[in-house]
Amino acid sequence: MSTTHPTGNPAASSNFLIDGNVHKGTLSNVADVLDLLSNIDAGSLGKRATFGLFLLLSHCSDAIRHVENSLEEPA
């Protein structure tokens, strides 16, 4: 089963971060920034939009941390 995005764009592959040799420290920094952004006060957007933004950024952070953890596992 291919992990390449349906458009054929290899950058959209679910394994891009692993296959692309991205340093795990970079992943940690990106996840930290997403965590910070998910907790900003975006009350001017409205309750539903603020909650949606929080969920989106939180899930992105979780996904990046999952990839980071998979880099630490022995091959």
Rosetta silent file (secondary structure, phi, psi, omega in degrees, C-alpha in Angstrom):
SEQUENCE: MSTTHPTGNPAASSNFLIDGNVHKGTLSNVADVLDLLSNIDAGSLGKRATFGLFLLLSHCSDAIRHVENSLEEPA
SCORE:     score description
SCORE:     0.000 S_00000001
   1 L     0.000  127.998 -178.281    0.000    0.000    0.000 S_00000001
   2 L   -80.540  143.312  176.949    1.432    3.327   -1.035 S_00000001
   3 L  -101.979    8.691  179.376    1.611    6.173    1.449 S_00000001
   4 L   -75.890  143.072  179.292    1.880    8.788   -1.295 S_00000001
   5 L   -59.641  146.885 -178.215   -0.882   11.360   -1.435 S_00000001
   6 L   -54.241  -24.974  179.133   -3.518   10.678   -4.135 S_00000001
   7 L   -76.448   -8.787 -178.675   -2.247   13.662   -6.126 S_00000001
   8 L    88.073    2.673 -179.053    1.110   11.924   -6.455 S_00000001
   9 L   -78.175  111.038 -178.397    2.871   14.612   -4.443 S_00000001
  10 H   -64.684  -23.026  179.017    5.574   12.808   -2.427 S_00000001
  11 H   -69.075  -18.075  179.407    5.722   15.733    0.019 S_00000001
  12 H   -92.084    4.087  179.242    2.182   14.837    1.064 S_00000001
  13 L   -64.529  144.935  179.043    3.212   11.311    2.012 S_00000001
  14 L   -66.850  -18.015  179.874    2.454   10.311    5.582 S_00000001
  15 L  -102.138   12.694 -175.491    6.104    9.264    5.879 S_00000001
  16 H   -57.379  -43.847 -177.760    7.550   12.472    4.468 S_00000001
  17 H   -65.247  -37.008  179.461    9.006   13.639    7.780 S_00000001
  18 H   -75.036  -49.236 -177.751   10.636   10.278    8.398 S_00000001
  19 H   -69.062  -25.751 -177.009   11.769    9.667    4.813 S_00000001
  20 L   -83.108    3.110  177.440   12.884   13.267    4.395 S_00000001
  21 L    61.418   37.823  177.765   15.510   12.930    7.126 S_00000001
  22 L   -75.654  131.459 -178.521   14.021   15.753    9.210 S_00000001
  23 L   -65.350  136.445 -176.357   15.894   16.135   12.508 S_00000001
  24 H   -65.936  -23.789  174.528   13.759   15.103   15.486 S_00000001
  25 H   -64.983  -35.279  176.111   14.736   18.308   17.333 S_00000001
  26 H   -64.862  -42.317  178.489   13.041   20.242   14.550 S_00000001
  27 H   -61.039  -41.894  179.754    9.919   18.144   15.007 S_00000001
  28 H   -62.966  -42.589  179.413    9.922   18.864   18.723 S_00000001
  29 H   -64.184  -42.426  179.077   10.236   22.607   18.102 S_00000001
  30 H   -63.925  -43.606  178.976    7.384   22.586   15.579 S_00000001
  31 H   -62.778  -39.573  178.096    5.166   20.614   17.966 S_00000001
  32 H   -62.889  -42.174  179.253    5.959   23.065   20.782 S_00000001
  33 H   -64.709  -41.840  177.677    4.987   26.028   18.592 S_00000001
  34 H   -62.782  -38.373  176.471    1.727   24.321   17.616 S_00000001
  35 H   -62.379  -43.245  178.394    0.982   23.709   21.303 S_00000001
  36 H   -63.423  -45.414 -179.650    1.568   27.389   22.047 S_00000001
  37 H   -63.769  -34.208 -178.750   -0.602   28.496   19.130 S_00000001
  38 H   -68.970  -18.188 -177.719   -3.415   26.168   20.173 S_00000001
  39 L  -105.726    9.509  177.246   -3.573   27.921   23.540 S_00000001
  40 L   -73.387  157.611  178.862   -3.650   31.534   22.352 S_00000001
  41 L   -83.492  104.231  179.588   -6.722   33.602   23.122 S_00000001
  42 L  -112.430   37.075 -176.838   -8.588   33.696   19.833 S_00000001
  43 H   -59.091  -24.456 -179.790  -11.871   34.779   21.368 S_00000001
  44 H   -69.164  -14.466  178.626  -12.427   37.323   18.626 S_00000001
  45 H   -80.706  -18.765 -174.267  -13.012   34.413   16.227 S_00000001
  46 L   102.436  158.659 -174.013  -16.024   33.163   18.137 S_00000001
  47 H   -63.865  -45.873 -177.071  -16.411   30.096   20.322 S_00000001
  48 H   -66.702  -44.323 -179.596  -16.846   27.511   17.551 S_00000001
  49 H   -66.368  -39.399  178.187  -13.980   28.808   15.433 S_00000001
  50 H   -62.938  -44.277  179.068  -11.698   29.080   18.467 S_00000001
  51 H   -65.641  -40.485  177.582  -12.491   25.509   19.486 S_00000001
  52 H   -62.372  -42.242  177.892  -11.981   24.293   15.910 S_00000001
  53 H   -64.002  -42.387  177.296   -8.611   26.026   15.718 S_00000001
  54 H   -59.101  -47.490 -179.873   -7.619   24.505   19.056 S_00000001
  55 H   -62.363  -45.122 -179.354   -8.577   21.007   17.863 S_00000001
  56 H   -59.875  -50.622 -177.949   -6.773   21.395   14.546 S_00000001
  57 H   -67.318  -36.620  178.149   -3.531   22.633   16.087 S_00000001
  58 H   -64.826  -43.018  179.287   -3.679   20.070   18.894 S_00000001
  59 H   -67.126  -37.758  176.646   -4.127   17.200   16.449 S_00000001
  60 H   -63.003  -43.794  178.433   -1.276   18.489   14.281 S_00000001
  61 H   -61.588  -44.552  178.565    0.962   18.676   17.341 S_00000001
  62 H   -61.107  -41.186  179.975   -0.022   15.140   18.379 S_00000001
  63 H   -64.660  -40.984  179.341    0.730   13.825   14.891 S_00000001
  64 H   -67.185  -40.104  177.856    4.161   15.452   14.864 S_00000001
  65 H   -65.812  -33.476  175.776    4.951   14.060   18.311 S_00000001
  66 H   -62.979  -44.620  177.529    3.894   10.603   17.066 S_00000001
  67 H   -63.617  -42.441  179.110    6.375   10.900   14.185 S_00000001
  68 H   -58.971  -43.838  178.940    9.027   12.163   16.604 S_00000001
  69 H   -65.918  -35.314  179.431    8.481    9.117   18.831 S_00000001
  70 H   -69.060  -24.823  176.423    8.671    6.767   15.854 S_00000001
  71 H   -71.585  -25.505 -178.283   12.096    8.220   15.035 S_00000001
  72 H   -82.984  -18.831 -178.740   13.290    7.183   18.502 S_00000001
  73 L   -73.845  142.104  177.486   12.192    3.557   18.103 S_00000001
  74 L   -66.022  145.633 -177.217   14.847    1.107   16.948 S_00000001
  75 L   -71.292    0.000    0.000   14.522    0.034   13.331 S_00000001
